[in-house]
Short mmCIF file of C-alpha atoms in Angstrom, two decimals:
data_model
loop_
_atom_site.label_atom_id
_atom_site.label_comp_id
_atom_site.label_asym_id
_atom_site.label_seq_id
_atom_site.Cartn_x
_atom_site.Cartn_y
_atom_site.Cartn_z
CA UNK A 1063 7.54 12.59 8.12
CA UNK A 1064 5.62 11.18 5.13
CA UNK A 1065 2.27 12.91 3.74
CA UNK A 1066 -0.42 12.90 1.38
CA UNK A 1067 -2.26 16.20 0.16
CA UNK A 1068 -5.27 15.79 -2.17
CA UNK A 1069 -7.72 18.19 -3.71
CA UNK A 1070 -10.85 18.85 -1.63
CA UNK A 1071 -14.31 17.46 -2.94
CA UNK A 1072 -17.30 17.27 -3.34
CA UNK A 1073 -16.60 17.21 -7.21
CA UNK A 1074 -19.12 17.24 -9.28
CA UNK A 1075 -19.14 16.54 -13.15
CA UNK A 1076 -21.68 15.55 -15.81
CA UNK A 1077 -21.52 12.35 -17.55
CA UNK A 1078 -18.52 12.09 -20.20
CA UNK A 1079 -16.96 15.09 -18.38
CA UNK A 1080 -13.06 14.60 -17.87
CA UNK A 1081 -12.06 14.22 -14.32
CA UNK A 1082 -9.09 15.34 -13.07
CA UNK A 1083 -8.02 14.82 -8.95
CA UNK A 1084 -5.02 16.49 -8.12
CA UNK A 1085 -2.76 14.31 -5.35
CA UNK A 1086 0.83 15.56 -4.26
CA UNK A 1087 2.98 13.71 -1.83
CA UNK A 1088 5.80 14.52 0.57
CA UNK A 1089 8.23 11.16 1.38
CA UNK A 1090 11.70 10.99 2.38
CA UNK A 1091 12.21 7.40 0.66
CA UNK A 1092 10.89 6.27 -2.76
CA UNK A 1093 7.35 5.79 -2.04
CA UNK A 1094 4.88 3.55 -3.90
CA UNK A 1095 1.73 5.22 -5.02
CA UNK A 1096 -1.94 4.23 -4.89
CA UNK A 1097 -5.18 5.44 -5.73
CA UNK A 1098 -7.95 3.66 -4.13
CA UNK A 1099 -11.53 3.78 -4.44
CA UNK A 1100 -14.77 3.59 -2.05
CA UNK A 1101 -17.95 2.92 -3.90
CA UNK A 1102 -21.28 3.81 -1.93
CA UNK A 1103 -21.69 1.14 0.68
CA UNK A 1104 -18.48 -0.75 -0.18
CA UNK A 1105 -15.12 -0.92 1.35
CA UNK A 1106 -12.12 0.44 -0.11
CA UNK A 1107 -10.44 -1.19 -3.25
CA UNK A 1108 -7.39 -0.51 -5.03
CA UNK A 1109 -7.85 1.33 -8.30
CA UNK A 1110 -4.64 1.86 -9.75
CA UNK A 1111 -0.97 1.94 -8.64
CA UNK A 1112 2.91 3.05 -9.44
CA UNK A 1113 5.80 1.79 -7.84
CA UNK A 1114 8.49 4.13 -9.67
CA UNK A 1115 9.05 7.42 -11.08
CA UNK A 1116 7.74 7.96 -14.43
CA UNK A 1117 5.78 4.59 -13.85
CA UNK A 1118 1.82 5.19 -15.15
CA UNK A 1119 -0.94 3.14 -13.50
CA UNK A 1120 -4.11 2.38 -15.18
CA UNK A 1121 -7.23 0.56 -14.57
CA UNK A 1122 -11.25 0.91 -15.68
CA UNK A 1123 -10.19 3.99 -17.68
CA UNK A 1124 -8.57 6.02 -14.95
CA UNK A 1125 -4.79 6.60 -15.32
CA UNK A 1126 -2.24 8.24 -12.95
CA UNK A 1127 1.68 8.83 -13.63
CA UNK A 1128 4.07 9.15 -11.01
CA UNK A 1129 5.78 12.33 -11.03
CA UNK A 1130 9.12 12.48 -8.83
CA UNK A 1131 10.12 15.67 -9.97
CA UNK A 1132 6.69 17.34 -9.03
CA UNK A 1133 5.70 14.45 -6.45
CA UNK A 1134 2.42 14.36 -7.93
CA UNK A 1135 0.38 11.33 -8.57
CA UNK A 1136 -2.70 13.43 -10.25
CA UNK A 1137 -5.81 10.65 -11.10
CA UNK A 1138 -7.49 11.62 -14.44
CA UNK A 1139 -10.43 9.68 -16.68
CA UNK A 1140 -10.93 11.34 -19.92
CA UNK A 1141 -14.88 10.38 -19.54
CA UNK A 1142 -16.65 9.77 -16.29
CA UNK A 1143 -19.75 7.94 -16.00
CA UNK A 1144 -22.35 7.71 -13.26
CA UNK A 1145 -20.99 4.79 -11.90
CA UNK A 1146 -17.87 6.13 -11.21
CA UNK A 1147 -19.35 8.45 -8.16
CA UNK A 1148 -17.34 7.30 -5.20
CA UNK A 1149 -14.68 8.71 -2.88
CA UNK A 1150 -11.37 8.50 -4.06
CA UNK A 1151 -8.32 8.09 -1.55
CA UNK A 1152 -4.32 8.66 -3.14
CA UNK A 1153 -1.55 7.08 -0.70
CA UNK A 1154 1.63 6.39 -0.31
CA UNK A 1155 4.11 3.50 1.26
CA UNK A 1156 7.42 3.69 1.73
CA UNK A 1157 9.53 0.55 2.59
CA UNK A 1158 12.05 2.80 4.64
CA UNK A 1159 8.86 4.48 6.61
CA UNK A 1160 8.10 1.59 8.72
CA UNK A 1161 5.57 0.32 6.22
CA UNK A 1162 3.03 2.65 7.41
CA UNK A 1163 0.53 3.51 4.48
CA UNK A 1164 -0.29 7.23 4.46
CA UNK A 1165 -4.12 8.11 3.09
CA UNK A 1166 -5.07 11.16 1.95
CA UNK A 1167 -8.33 12.97 2.88
CA UNK A 1168 -10.18 11.70 0.09
CA UNK A 1169 -12.00 13.35 -2.65
CA UNK A 1170 -15.80 12.71 -3.34
CA UNK A 1171 -17.30 12.58 -6.75
CA UNK A 1172 -20.30 12.93 -8.02
CA UNK A 1173 -21.20 12.40 -11.52
CA UNK A 1174 -24.90 13.84 -13.03
CA UNK A 1175 -26.46 11.86 -15.74
CA UNK B 983 -12.58 -16.27 -2.54
CA UNK B 984 -13.22 -15.14 0.66
CA UNK B 985 -12.19 -11.63 1.50
CA UNK B 986 -11.21 -9.67 4.71
CA UNK B 987 -14.21 -9.75 7.01
CA UNK B 988 -14.77 -7.79 10.45
CA UNK B 989 -16.90 -8.00 13.43
CA UNK B 990 -19.32 -7.09 14.16
CA UNK B 991 -20.13 -4.60 11.80
CA UNK B 992 -21.97 -1.76 14.00
CA UNK B 993 -21.45 -1.29 18.04
CA UNK B 994 -22.88 0.95 20.04
CA UNK B 995 -21.05 1.27 23.20
CA UNK B 996 -21.61 3.71 26.28
CA UNK B 997 -18.81 5.82 27.47
CA UNK B 998 -16.37 4.22 29.69
CA UNK B 999 -17.04 0.74 28.44
CA UNK B 1000 -14.51 -1.73 26.67
CA UNK B 1001 -14.84 -2.91 23.22
CA UNK B 1002 -12.98 -5.85 21.17
CA UNK B 1003 -13.49 -5.24 17.22
CA UNK B 1004 -12.23 -8.85 15.07
CA UNK B 1005 -10.65 -8.64 11.74
CA UNK B 1006 -10.37 -11.96 9.77
CA UNK B 1007 -7.48 -11.68 7.25
CA UNK B 1008 -7.40 -13.11 3.75
CA UNK B 1009 -5.84 -16.63 4.21
CA UNK B 1010 -2.22 -16.66 3.75
CA UNK B 1011 -1.84 -12.99 4.11
CA UNK B 1012 1.12 -12.22 6.33
CA UNK B 1013 0.44 -8.64 6.78
CA UNK B 1014 -2.30 -6.88 8.57
CA UNK B 1015 -3.15 -3.34 9.00
CA UNK B 1016 -5.61 -1.53 11.27
CA UNK B 1017 -6.98 2.25 10.48
CA UNK B 1018 -9.56 4.49 11.72
CA UNK B 1019 -11.85 6.75 9.80
CA UNK B 1020 -14.00 9.57 11.01
CA UNK B 1021 -16.53 10.82 9.67
CA UNK B 1022 -16.02 12.57 6.39
CA UNK B 1023 -12.03 12.31 6.97
CA UNK B 1024 -9.46 10.46 5.59
CA UNK B 1025 -8.04 7.06 6.93
CA UNK B 1026 -5.51 7.11 10.13
CA UNK B 1027 -3.12 4.70 10.47
CA UNK B 1028 -3.41 2.86 13.61
CA UNK B 1029 -0.77 -0.44 13.44
CA UNK B 1030 0.27 -3.15 11.51
CA UNK B 1031 1.28 -6.89 11.85
CA UNK B 1032 3.87 -8.93 10.34
CA UNK B 1033 2.82 -12.53 11.07
CA UNK B 1034 1.93 -11.95 15.10
CA UNK B 1035 4.41 -9.38 15.54
CA UNK B 1036 3.49 -5.46 15.75
CA UNK B 1037 7.18 -3.82 15.48
CA UNK B 1038 5.63 -0.56 15.78
CA UNK B 1039 2.58 0.55 17.75
CA UNK B 1040 3.32 4.49 17.73
CA UNK B 1041 0.00 5.13 15.28
CA UNK B 1042 -2.24 4.25 18.40
CA UNK B 1043 -3.84 7.05 19.74
CA UNK B 1044 -3.62 6.36 23.03
CA UNK B 1045 -2.91 3.31 25.71
CA UNK B 1046 -6.42 2.49 25.73
CA UNK B 1047 -6.19 1.10 22.47
CA UNK B 1048 -4.16 -2.15 22.18
CA UNK B 1049 -4.11 -5.01 18.92
CA UNK B 1050 -3.02 -8.25 18.77
CA UNK B 1051 -2.84 -10.93 16.19
CA UNK B 1052 -2.81 -14.99 16.38
CA UNK B 1053 -0.47 -16.31 14.03
CA UNK B 1054 -1.17 -15.11 10.33
CA UNK B 1055 -4.88 -15.15 11.34
CA UNK B 1056 -7.45 -13.35 13.12
CA UNK B 1057 -6.46 -9.87 14.91
CA UNK B 1058 -8.77 -7.92 17.60
CA UNK B 1059 -8.57 -4.60 18.15
CA UNK B 1060 -9.43 -3.78 21.97
CA UNK B 1061 -10.57 -0.03 22.89
CA UNK B 1062 -10.92 0.06 26.83
CA UNK B 1063 -12.68 3.04 28.71
CA UNK B 1064 -14.09 4.37 25.33
CA UNK B 1065 -14.54 7.84 25.05
CA UNK B 1066 -16.94 9.89 22.77
CA UNK B 1067 -14.01 10.38 20.26
CA UNK B 1068 -13.01 7.17 19.69
CA UNK B 1069 -16.59 7.17 17.57
CA UNK B 1070 -15.57 6.24 14.00
CA UNK B 1071 -15.33 3.01 11.18
CA UNK B 1072 -12.44 0.89 11.99
CA UNK B 1073 -10.92 -0.42 9.03
CA UNK B 1074 -8.71 -3.73 9.01
CA UNK B 1075 -6.85 -4.65 5.40
CA UNK B 1076 -4.33 -7.46 4.90
CA UNK B 1077 -1.53 -7.94 2.12
CA UNK B 1078 0.25 -10.92 1.12
CA UNK B 1079 3.18 -9.58 2.25
CA UNK B 1080 4.84 -6.79 4.21
CA UNK B 1081 6.01 -5.03 1.56
CA UNK B 1082 5.14 -1.34 0.25
CA UNK B 1083 4.17 -2.11 -2.93
CA UNK B 1084 1.40 -4.88 -2.19
CA UNK B 1085 -1.99 -3.90 -2.66
CA UNK B 1086 -3.86 -3.71 0.70
CA UNK B 1087 -7.46 -5.76 0.66
CA UNK B 1088 -9.81 -3.86 2.56
CA UNK B 1089 -12.50 -5.21 5.20
CA UNK B 1090 -15.86 -3.66 5.24
CA UNK B 1091 -15.25 -2.10 8.80
CA UNK B 1092 -16.71 -1.92 12.08
CA UNK B 1093 -18.87 1.79 12.57
CA UNK B 1094 -18.51 2.22 16.44
CA UNK B 1095 -20.56 4.84 17.96
CA UNK B 1096 -20.03 5.79 21.69
CA UNK B 1097 -22.62 7.49 23.61
#
């Protein structure tokens, strides 16, 4: 079945450091891939998405590229801020899989000033 | 505009009691989803609705769990004879269409504690 694996946290960085959160997936079809973010005390919200191979999703300085050859969708940001501290979830949704959305376990990011 | 709302925000119940959790999706969203998030873990998919139809109930953890939806509106998730392992945050989300690429909008969740 479909699955998502993302790097374990927590990840602790200093402000302006480079961020990478790894995400790999297993899917039988051609899934859409997402990164959702959960800021402290808030609900999950979509950060970015990509719907086909080689697409790059981007938002708020974050980027992720849909790599079908490596089944990956790693999240990157060139210079993190304290306000980026949150839990990040990688997810996939496959129309052929009954519309279930599969989420990774989440990676908590702490950014220090 | 109004987002997805859930009630109650917190529920403490005794083991063996029944609980009902409510989700109000964004108006006009045809698809609705329920998830469970245990402490420190990812989201566990429970069930989705297209309109008021739930084609796949295989994600529900046991027959103590059931869900229904009225038209393209409110949904309720009912847990009968609650157990301590049911303690979690229950999240509801809605999307415009039931389509893989569609963004899901999440509610704030209901934190359920079974004592």
